[in-house]
Amino acid sequence: MVRAVYFDNNATTRVLPEVAEAMLPYFTESYGNPSSIHRFGSQVGQKMFEAREQVAALIGAADPVEVIFTGSGTEGDNAAIRGMLEARPDKRHIVTTQVEHSAVLGLCQHLERKGYRITWLNVDENGALNLEELRASLTNDTALVSIMWANNETGVIFPVEQIGAIVRSRGIPFHVDAVQAAGKISVRVKDLPIDLLTISAHKFHAPKGVGALYVRRGITFPPFIIGGHQERNRRAGTENVAAIVGMGKAAEIARERLAEDSARIGKLRDLLETLLLESCPGSRVNGRDQNRVPNTSNMSFRYLEGESILVLLDQVGICASTGSACTAGSSEPSHVLRAMKVPADWLQGAVRFSLGRFNTEEEVRYVNQMVPSIVQRLQGLSALGKLGQQERSQPEQLRPSTTGARG
Ligand code: PLP
């Protein structure tokens, strides 16, 4: 049987056994509605409060009531942006970046079509923002700034503290999509100039379909699902109790193990990159020189197609991702790598390896055993890849110069 090596933890993670165990009684025994006054309800309400405290602790919120449970990271992002627009109806301008997840990108494109003005901040070749460009973009008409903490494709971390200081100095609300940061790096929202922050439970070993939106006390935030009184009137609807309990447990574990896990996973990621750059001529790491979350590696294999690499990797049990959107069967190059101006011959051949708590050094070495032969095989099939192989077999001084190429 082919083994399975799961290097796609930015897509989703495995639910921890402790998390599943914590959830189980909330399907079977403690099935009350947390809004009910009787014991079935109050017991559940209390457990939900504990989960809120655990989530608040993971993100370093001052008060658990600043945490609103949501149905996903996408919901949190949408609620934050729409909420700020509704709270400031006279303002028609939003600042965001070109490299956001589709949860922010897609909504801002939609709002642009509806007549809002959007500033799409650029990133440089390394994936870094220009803070002067941010400063210059802010106007009296700006309703909010929404910028991600860590990029889901490259792992590049944006300096949210510096960004927040600039945004706050203009009195503008600042929303941070921290879906790929929570559980990977320290998030202390109470010490940072951040007003709203989104996280998603399935990225840190809790189930899918539950998340949280942090809203700093004092920020005017209108209800975004209207109905009952749940979530302090901000998000109506009977709560997904078991999932919320699971999210709380996973948040507690993530916080306790953060330093140890990040250090170990970071070493594995660095080893993977070192080995693959060495064993695969014509490979590079996108965003390598930036501060990145420790688990993410975005590698390009020159002249190749990421999807073809993924199919062959899957045949030997390795699960990774291109990190790019596939529309109706035709693969579009990643908007993140395009924004980073990754040259055309590297653009299509991107593969994202995202490691997690369950990965081992032995798995990293297995990947390094498999990838070079897959890359060579595909290079042999591609006309440009063949050219690359010939170039590399020529003496160094005869090779044409390559932009950003390594190996
Ligand atoms: N934001 C980022 C940066 C993400 O990586 C994701 C999911 O991959 C989301 C938002 C959306 O989260 P969810 O899958 O919970 O809707």
Tab-separated table of C-alpha atoms and ligand atoms in Angstrom:
chain	number	residue	atom	x	y	z
A	1	MET	CA	0.000	0.000	0.000
A	2	VAL	CA	1.229	3.495	-0.832
A	3	ARG	CA	2.011	5.479	2.296
A	4	ALA	CA	0.386	8.870	2.938
A	5	VAL	CA	2.469	11.938	3.676
A	6	TYR	CA	0.225	14.899	4.396
A	7	PHE	CA	1.995	18.183	3.619
A	8	ASP	CA	-1.160	20.234	3.053
A	9	ASN	CA	-1.832	21.604	6.536
A	10	ASN	CA	-2.605	25.119	5.253
A	11	ALA	CA	-5.620	23.631	3.471
A	12	THR	CA	-6.819	21.898	6.618
A	13	THR	CA	-5.560	19.848	9.541
A	14	ARG	CA	-6.464	16.591	11.214
A	15	VAL	CA	-8.779	16.897	14.231
A	16	LEU	CA	-6.806	15.937	17.341
A	17	PRO	CA	-8.125	12.904	19.252
A	18	GLU	CA	-8.398	15.052	22.411
A	19	VAL	CA	-10.512	17.524	20.439
A	20	ALA	CA	-12.859	14.854	19.059
A	21	GLU	CA	-13.176	13.399	22.555
A	22	ALA	CA	-14.055	16.784	24.052
A	23	MET	CA	-16.755	17.283	21.407
A	24	LEU	CA	-18.487	13.935	21.671
A	25	PRO	CA	-20.659	14.544	24.795
A	26	TYR	CA	-22.118	17.647	23.131
A	27	PHE	CA	-23.761	15.436	20.499
A	28	THR	CA	-24.986	12.702	22.804
A	29	GLU	CA	-25.497	13.699	26.451
A	30	SER	CA	-25.175	17.472	26.706
A	31	TYR	CA	-27.400	18.273	23.768
A	32	GLY	CA	-29.199	21.242	25.295
A	33	ASN	CA	-29.624	24.595	23.625
A	34	PRO	CA	-27.254	27.037	25.365
A	35	SER	CA	-30.020	29.673	25.427
A	36	SER	CA	-32.349	27.412	27.473
A	37	ILE	CA	-32.758	28.202	31.165
A	38	HIS	CA	-32.929	24.584	32.369
A	39	ARG	CA	-29.897	22.515	33.342
A	40	PHE	CA	-29.395	21.054	29.864
A	41	GLY	CA	-29.007	24.548	28.522
A	42	SER	CA	-27.025	26.224	31.282
A	43	GLN	CA	-24.470	23.410	31.373
A	44	VAL	CA	-23.849	23.870	27.673
A	45	GLY	CA	-23.760	27.651	27.993
A	46	GLN	CA	-21.057	27.311	30.600
A	47	LYS	CA	-18.980	25.035	28.377
A	48	MET	CA	-19.300	27.547	25.543
A	49	PHE	CA	-18.031	30.268	27.826
A	50	GLU	CA	-15.007	28.104	28.609
A	51	ALA	CA	-14.397	27.674	24.859
A	52	ARG	CA	-14.619	31.451	24.415
A	53	GLU	CA	-11.993	31.895	27.124
A	54	GLN	CA	-9.729	29.322	25.470
A	55	VAL	CA	-10.014	31.049	22.092
A	56	ALA	CA	-9.466	34.472	23.698
A	57	ALA	CA	-6.307	33.102	25.325
A	58	LEU	CA	-4.971	31.759	22.005
A	59	ILE	CA	-5.232	35.189	20.376
A	60	GLY	CA	-4.360	37.157	23.514
A	61	ALA	CA	-7.694	39.008	23.749
A	62	ALA	CA	-8.279	41.020	26.926
A	63	ASP	CA	-11.865	39.826	27.348
A	64	PRO	CA	-13.653	36.664	26.095
A	65	VAL	CA	-16.710	38.732	25.112
A	66	GLU	CA	-14.573	40.191	22.337
A	67	VAL	CA	-14.754	36.750	20.661
A	68	ILE	CA	-17.719	36.033	18.362
A	69	PHE	CA	-18.016	32.454	17.125
A	70	THR	CA	-18.592	32.179	13.376
A	71	GLY	CA	-19.168	29.430	10.843
A	72	SER	CA	-15.765	29.785	9.106
A	73	GLY	CA	-12.801	32.028	8.440
A	74	THR	CA	-14.574	33.245	5.328
A	75	GLU	CA	-17.569	34.305	7.410
A	76	GLY	CA	-15.321	36.163	9.873
A	77	ASP	CA	-13.595	38.060	7.045
A	78	ASN	CA	-16.915	38.952	5.406
A	79	ALA	CA	-18.516	39.995	8.697
A	80	ALA	CA	-15.580	42.207	9.650
A	81	ILE	CA	-15.460	44.051	6.336
A	82	ARG	CA	-19.208	44.400	5.873
A	83	GLY	CA	-19.619	45.358	9.537
A	84	MET	CA	-17.149	48.237	9.244
A	85	LEU	CA	-18.825	49.476	6.060
A	86	GLU	CA	-22.225	49.393	7.736
A	87	ALA	CA	-20.898	51.184	10.818
A	88	ARG	CA	-19.421	53.970	8.665
A	89	PRO	CA	-21.914	54.313	5.789
A	90	ASP	CA	-20.522	57.675	4.671
A	91	LYS	CA	-17.137	56.121	3.819
A	92	ARG	CA	-16.622	54.364	0.479
A	93	HIS	CA	-12.946	53.392	0.414
A	94	ILE	CA	-11.228	50.156	1.525
A	95	VAL	CA	-7.501	49.397	1.627
A	96	THR	CA	-6.330	45.811	1.209
A	97	THR	CA	-3.541	43.928	-0.580
A	98	GLN	CA	-3.204	42.047	-3.851
A	99	VAL	CA	-2.291	38.825	-2.066
A	100	GLU	CA	-5.252	38.253	0.259
A	101	HIS	CA	-7.132	34.967	0.478
A	102	SER	CA	-10.231	34.849	-1.718
A	103	ALA	CA	-12.378	35.389	1.410
A	104	VAL	CA	-11.191	39.030	1.429
A	105	LEU	CA	-10.163	39.378	-2.205
A	106	GLY	CA	-13.452	38.112	-3.622
A	107	LEU	CA	-15.543	40.265	-1.294
A	108	CYS	CA	-13.513	43.396	-2.101
A	109	GLN	CA	-13.846	42.704	-5.832
A	110	HIS	CA	-17.591	42.390	-5.301
A	111	LEU	CA	-17.677	45.662	-3.351
A	112	GLU	CA	-15.645	47.341	-6.099
A	113	ARG	CA	-18.335	46.348	-8.592
A	114	LYS	CA	-20.906	47.849	-6.197
A	115	GLY	CA	-19.144	51.212	-6.332
A	116	TYR	CA	-16.670	51.143	-3.438
A	117	ARG	CA	-13.141	52.316	-4.165
A	118	ILE	CA	-10.529	49.688	-3.321
A	119	THR	CA	-6.801	50.294	-2.986
A	120	TRP	CA	-4.979	47.046	-3.770
A	121	LEU	CA	-1.552	47.417	-2.178
A	122	ASN	CA	1.379	45.914	-4.088
A	123	VAL	CA	3.999	43.547	-2.754
A	124	ASP	CA	7.611	43.335	-3.934
A	125	GLU	CA	9.482	40.298	-5.333
A	126	ASN	CA	9.845	38.901	-1.818
A	127	GLY	CA	6.187	39.361	-0.984
A	128	ALA	CA	6.755	42.389	1.287
A	129	LEU	CA	4.447	45.404	1.528
A	130	ASN	CA	5.607	48.985	1.132
A	131	LEU	CA	4.400	50.789	4.260
A	132	GLU	CA	4.799	54.199	2.607
A	133	GLU	CA	2.354	53.067	-0.080
A	134	LEU	CA	-0.037	52.075	2.709
A	135	ARG	CA	0.361	55.416	4.481
A	136	ALA	CA	-0.242	57.335	1.252
A	137	SER	CA	-3.373	55.325	0.460
A	138	LEU	CA	-5.297	56.320	3.609
A	139	THR	CA	-7.854	59.097	3.166
A	140	ASN	CA	-10.710	60.642	5.127
A	141	ASP	CA	-12.989	58.422	3.064
A	142	THR	CA	-11.296	55.148	4.165
A	143	ALA	CA	-13.798	52.919	5.995
A	144	LEU	CA	-11.295	50.204	6.932
A	145	VAL	CA	-8.000	48.515	6.199
A	146	SER	CA	-8.040	44.710	5.866
A	147	ILE	CA	-4.652	43.003	5.632
A	148	MET	CA	-3.724	39.386	6.301
A	149	TRP	CA	-1.193	38.394	8.958
A	150	ALA	CA	0.366	35.373	7.194
A	151	ASN	CA	-0.050	34.483	3.550
A	152	ASN	CA	-1.681	31.107	2.946
A	153	GLU	CA	0.394	30.367	-0.176
A	154	THR	CA	3.875	31.554	0.775
A	155	GLY	CA	3.688	31.861	4.570
A	156	VAL	CA	5.045	35.428	4.334
A	157	ILE	CA	4.211	37.402	7.482
A	158	PHE	CA	3.117	41.029	7.218
A	159	PRO	CA	4.245	43.414	9.997
A	160	VAL	CA	0.783	43.889	11.498
A	161	GLU	CA	2.069	45.929	14.424
A	162	GLN	CA	3.634	48.564	12.149
A	163	ILE	CA	0.682	48.466	9.765
A	164	GLY	CA	-1.756	48.864	12.667
A	165	ALA	CA	0.169	51.829	14.064
A	166	ILE	CA	-0.085	53.652	10.729
A	167	VAL	CA	-3.778	52.827	10.341
A	168	ARG	CA	-4.655	53.737	13.933
A	169	SER	CA	-2.887	57.088	13.661
A	170	ARG	CA	-5.604	57.974	11.107
A	171	GLY	CA	-8.448	56.667	13.302
A	172	ILE	CA	-9.359	53.957	10.772
A	173	PRO	CA	-10.444	50.446	11.894
A	174	PHE	CA	-7.927	47.689	11.104
A	175	HIS	CA	-9.013	44.116	10.344
A	176	VAL	CA	-6.495	41.283	10.208
A	177	ASP	CA	-7.105	37.909	8.582
A	178	ALA	CA	-5.083	35.746	10.972
A	179	VAL	CA	-6.384	32.403	9.699
A	180	GLN	CA	-2.861	31.200	8.810
A	181	ALA	CA	-1.192	32.826	11.817
A	182	ALA	CA	-3.208	31.577	14.815
A	183	GLY	CA	-1.632	28.490	16.316
A	184	LYS	CA	1.595	28.991	14.303
A	185	ILE	CA	2.998	32.219	15.716
A	186	SER	CA	2.259	34.230	18.831
A	187	VAL	CA	-0.871	36.394	18.472
A	188	ARG	CA	-1.368	38.925	21.320
A	189	VAL	CA	-4.159	41.062	20.024
A	190	LYS	CA	-4.616	43.122	23.188
A	191	ASP	CA	-1.065	44.466	22.837
A	192	LEU	CA	-1.439	45.294	19.148
A	193	PRO	CA	-3.198	48.073	17.219
A	194	ILE	CA	-5.689	45.610	15.726
A	195	ASP	CA	-9.459	46.170	15.938
A	196	LEU	CA	-10.836	43.029	14.307
A	197	LEU	CA	-9.189	39.667	13.711
A	198	THR	CA	-10.394	36.502	11.997
A	199	ILE	CA	-9.381	32.925	12.767
A	200	SER	CA	-10.595	29.527	11.583
A	201	ALA	CA	-10.614	26.386	13.730
A	202	HIS	CA	-9.818	23.775	11.086
A	203	LYS	CA	-6.363	25.266	10.564
A	204	PHE	CA	-5.333	24.270	14.084
A	205	HIS	CA	-6.692	20.745	14.524
A	206	ALA	CA	-10.353	21.480	15.265
A	207	PRO	CA	-13.271	20.703	12.940
A	208	LYS	CA	-14.224	22.566	9.800
A	209	GLY	CA	-17.154	24.985	9.780
A	210	VAL	CA	-16.306	26.957	12.908
A	211	GLY	CA	-14.220	30.053	13.440
A	212	ALA	CA	-14.064	33.235	15.452
A	213	LEU	CA	-14.045	36.955	14.874
A	214	TYR	CA	-12.369	39.141	17.472
A	215	VAL	CA	-13.908	42.611	17.801
A	216	ARG	CA	-12.084	44.950	20.157
A	217	ARG	CA	-14.255	46.418	22.903
A	218	GLY	CA	-15.404	49.902	21.933
A	219	ILE	CA	-15.532	49.223	18.187
A	220	THR	CA	-19.036	49.808	16.849
A	221	PHE	CA	-20.024	46.531	15.270
A	222	PRO	CA	-23.555	46.045	13.932
A	223	PRO	CA	-25.130	42.557	13.997
A	224	PHE	CA	-24.286	40.622	10.854
A	225	ILE	CA	-26.798	37.804	11.150
A	226	ILE	CA	-30.058	39.116	12.490
A	227	GLY	CA	-32.473	36.995	14.499
A	228	GLY	CA	-32.076	35.727	18.075
A	229	HIS	CA	-29.865	37.035	20.848
A	230	GLN	CA	-26.954	34.651	20.411
A	231	GLU	CA	-23.392	35.980	20.460
A	232	ARG	CA	-24.598	39.150	22.194
A	233	ASN	CA	-26.935	39.979	19.324
A	234	ARG	CA	-24.073	40.100	16.870
A	235	ARG	CA	-24.489	36.724	15.166
A	236	ALA	CA	-27.909	35.170	15.558
A	237	GLY	CA	-28.592	31.456	15.190
A	238	THR	CA	-28.334	28.489	17.563
A	239	GLU	CA	-24.660	27.849	18.096
A	240	ASN	CA	-22.709	24.868	16.707
A	241	VAL	CA	-21.929	23.841	20.265
A	242	ALA	CA	-19.853	20.690	19.696
A	243	ALA	CA	-17.672	22.428	17.098
A	244	ILE	CA	-17.202	25.428	19.396
A	245	VAL	CA	-16.171	23.131	22.255
A	246	GLY	CA	-13.720	21.439	19.869
A	247	MET	CA	-12.343	24.797	18.772
A	248	GLY	CA	-11.800	25.779	22.407
A	249	LYS	CA	-9.939	22.570	23.186
A	250	ALA	CA	-7.786	22.863	20.061
A	251	ALA	CA	-7.026	26.515	20.902
A	252	GLU	CA	-5.871	25.503	24.376
A	253	ILE	CA	-3.595	22.780	22.999
A	254	ALA	CA	-2.240	25.048	20.244
A	255	ARG	CA	-1.360	27.730	22.797
A	256	GLU	CA	0.339	25.280	25.161
A	257	ARG	CA	2.402	23.665	22.416
A	258	LEU	CA	3.022	26.693	20.223
A	259	ALA	CA	6.688	27.307	21.011
A	260	GLU	CA	7.667	23.654	20.860
A	261	ASP	CA	5.636	22.815	17.753
A	262	SER	CA	6.753	25.894	15.825
A	263	ALA	CA	10.414	25.224	16.531
A	264	ARG	CA	10.156	21.570	15.510
A	265	ILE	CA	8.014	22.188	12.419
A	266	GLY	CA	10.226	25.115	11.370
A	267	LYS	CA	13.288	22.853	11.436
A	268	LEU	CA	11.507	20.269	9.286
A	269	ARG	CA	10.440	22.948	6.781
A	270	ASP	CA	13.965	24.340	6.574
A	271	LEU	CA	15.384	20.840	6.099
A	272	LEU	CA	12.876	20.168	3.316
A	273	GLU	CA	13.877	23.357	1.515
A	274	THR	CA	17.606	22.741	1.899
A	275	LEU	CA	17.302	19.189	0.603
A	276	LEU	CA	15.030	20.010	-2.337
A	277	LEU	CA	17.015	23.053	-3.473
A	278	GLU	CA	20.067	20.799	-3.525
A	279	SER	CA	18.482	17.779	-5.178
A	280	CYS	CA	16.338	19.624	-7.745
A	281	PRO	CA	18.309	21.920	-10.048
A	282	GLY	CA	15.919	24.588	-11.348
A	283	SER	CA	14.048	25.007	-8.083
A	284	ARG	CA	13.548	28.041	-5.864
A	285	VAL	CA	11.649	29.058	-2.737
A	286	ASN	CA	9.196	31.915	-3.218
A	287	GLY	CA	9.354	34.485	-0.410
A	288	ARG	CA	12.354	32.760	1.132
A	289	ASP	CA	14.032	35.938	2.384
A	290	GLN	CA	10.963	37.126	4.271
A	291	ASN	CA	9.801	36.431	7.768
A	292	ARG	CA	7.495	33.429	7.261
A	293	VAL	CA	5.291	31.179	9.392
A	294	PRO	CA	7.386	28.125	10.225
A	295	ASN	CA	5.323	25.467	8.462
A	296	THR	CA	4.964	26.839	4.925
A	297	SER	CA	7.190	26.429	1.900
A	298	ASN	CA	6.255	27.613	-1.570
A	299	MET	CA	8.660	26.136	-4.109
A	300	SER	CA	8.774	26.660	-7.862
A	301	PHE	CA	10.156	24.126	-10.296
A	302	ARG	CA	11.206	25.922	-13.422
A	303	TYR	CA	9.343	25.307	-16.701
A	304	LEU	CA	6.984	22.813	-15.063
A	305	GLU	CA	3.304	22.817	-14.122
A	306	GLY	CA	2.492	22.566	-10.430
A	307	GLU	CA	-0.592	20.430	-11.133
A	308	SER	CA	1.444	17.787	-12.990
A	309	ILE	CA	3.873	17.604	-10.085
A	310	LEU	CA	0.983	17.220	-7.632
A	311	VAL	CA	-0.590	14.363	-9.596
A	312	LEU	CA	2.685	12.426	-9.622
A	313	LEU	CA	3.330	13.245	-5.960
A	314	ASP	CA	-0.098	11.898	-5.088
A	315	GLN	CA	0.759	8.617	-6.826
A	316	VAL	CA	3.563	8.100	-4.339
A	317	GLY	CA	1.398	9.171	-1.402
A	318	ILE	CA	2.528	12.786	-1.021
A	319	CYS	CA	-0.250	15.336	-0.556
A	320	ALA	CA	0.648	18.954	-1.268
A	321	SER	CA	-1.029	21.814	-3.113
A	322	THR	CA	-0.290	24.370	-5.787
A	323	GLY	CA	-1.757	27.135	-3.685
A	324	SER	CA	-3.288	28.522	-6.863
A	325	ALA	CA	-6.940	28.670	-7.836
A	326	CYS	CA	-8.216	26.289	-10.476
A	327	THR	CA	-11.102	27.649	-12.439
A	328	ALA	CA	-13.266	25.319	-14.509
A	329	GLY	CA	-10.477	22.867	-15.171
A	330	SER	CA	-8.002	25.451	-16.448
A	331	SER	CA	-5.270	26.249	-13.975
A	332	GLU	CA	-4.711	29.944	-13.399
A	333	PRO	CA	-1.319	31.043	-12.124
A	334	SER	CA	-1.428	32.093	-8.493
A	335	HIS	CA	-2.460	35.726	-7.904
A	336	VAL	CA	0.005	35.825	-5.014
A	337	LEU	CA	3.002	34.774	-7.114
A	338	ARG	CA	1.921	37.085	-9.931
A	339	ALA	CA	1.768	39.983	-7.467
A	340	MET	CA	5.323	39.011	-6.413
A	341	LYS	CA	6.314	39.242	-10.085
A	342	VAL	CA	7.599	35.695	-10.136
A	343	PRO	CA	9.033	35.307	-13.677
A	344	ALA	CA	6.857	33.436	-16.199
A	345	ASP	CA	9.073	30.347	-16.359
A	346	TRP	CA	8.717	29.801	-12.611
A	347	LEU	CA	5.112	30.868	-12.211
A	348	GLN	CA	3.223	27.715	-13.184
A	349	GLY	CA	5.527	25.293	-11.434
A	350	ALA	CA	4.714	26.299	-7.869
A	351	VAL	CA	4.028	23.712	-5.187
A	352	ARG	CA	3.083	24.553	-1.611
A	353	PHE	CA	4.274	22.211	1.091
A	354	SER	CA	2.603	23.026	4.406
A	355	LEU	CA	3.749	20.956	7.344
A	356	GLY	CA	2.071	20.268	10.650
A	357	ARG	CA	2.282	18.670	14.041
A	358	PHE	CA	2.157	15.083	12.787
A	359	ASN	CA	4.972	15.336	10.244
A	360	THR	CA	8.366	13.743	10.817
A	361	GLU	CA	11.913	14.049	9.507
A	362	GLU	CA	11.532	10.653	7.920
A	363	GLU	CA	8.629	12.033	5.845
A	364	VAL	CA	10.710	15.034	4.782
A	365	ARG	CA	13.429	12.671	3.597
A	366	TYR	CA	10.861	10.550	1.753
A	367	VAL	CA	9.600	13.656	-0.067
A	368	ASN	CA	13.168	14.506	-0.983
A	369	GLN	CA	13.599	10.992	-2.328
A	370	MET	CA	10.536	11.271	-4.561
A	371	VAL	CA	10.483	14.872	-5.810
A	372	PRO	CA	13.758	14.938	-7.812
A	373	SER	CA	12.812	11.967	-10.003
A	374	ILE	CA	9.313	13.398	-10.588
A	375	VAL	CA	10.782	16.774	-11.527
A	376	GLN	CA	13.331	15.143	-13.847
A	377	ARG	CA	10.662	13.028	-15.483
A	378	LEU	CA	8.460	16.057	-16.136
A	379	GLN	CA	11.404	18.109	-17.346
A	380	GLY	CA	12.157	15.337	-19.809
A	381	LEU	CA	8.600	15.643	-21.159
A	382	SER	CA	8.593	19.426	-21.406
A	383	ALA	CA	10.460	21.082	-24.287
A	384	LEU	CA	11.510	23.982	-22.064
A	385	GLY	CA	12.430	21.619	-19.277
A	386	LYS	CA	14.731	19.743	-21.672
A	387	LEU	CA	16.359	23.026	-22.562
A	388	GLY	CA	16.891	23.654	-18.861
A	389	GLN	CA	18.468	20.233	-18.426
A	390	GLN	CA	20.835	20.938	-21.363
A	391	GLU	CA	21.741	24.340	-19.928
A	392	ARG	CA	22.673	22.749	-16.650
A	393	SER	CA	24.856	20.138	-18.313
A	394	GLN	CA	26.888	22.926	-20.011
A	395	PRO	CA	29.921	24.388	-18.270
A	396	GLU	CA	29.021	27.238	-15.907
A	397	GLN	CA	30.466	30.079	-18.045
A	398	LEU	CA	28.387	29.064	-21.090
A	399	ARG	CA	25.043	29.161	-19.311
A	400	PRO	CA	22.685	32.004	-20.148
A	401	SER	CA	21.917	34.172	-17.135
A	402	THR	CA	18.754	33.281	-15.239
A	403	THR	CA	16.511	35.582	-13.251
A	404	GLY	CA	16.246	34.536	-9.655
A	405	ALA	CA	17.187	30.946	-10.517
A	406	ARG	CA	18.815	28.752	-7.954
A	407	GLY	CA	20.568	25.529	-8.828
B	1	PLP	N1	-8.139	33.378	5.130
B	1	PLP	C1	-7.037	32.655	4.905
B	1	PLP	C2	-5.694	33.328	4.925
B	1	PLP	C3	-7.127	31.287	4.643
B	1	PLP	O1	-6.017	30.583	4.407
B	1	PLP	C4	-8.409	30.686	4.631
B	1	PLP	C5	-8.563	29.255	4.317
B	1	PLP	O2	-7.713	28.658	3.694
B	1	PLP	C6	-9.524	31.477	4.897
B	1	PLP	C7	-9.355	32.824	5.146
B	1	PLP	C8	-10.906	30.913	4.901
B	1	PLP	O3	-11.147	30.092	6.026
B	1	PLP	P1	-12.313	29.011	5.998
B	1	PLP	O4	-11.806	27.844	5.225
B	1	PLP	O5	-12.548	28.654	7.437
B	1	PLP	O6	-13.495	29.651	5.380
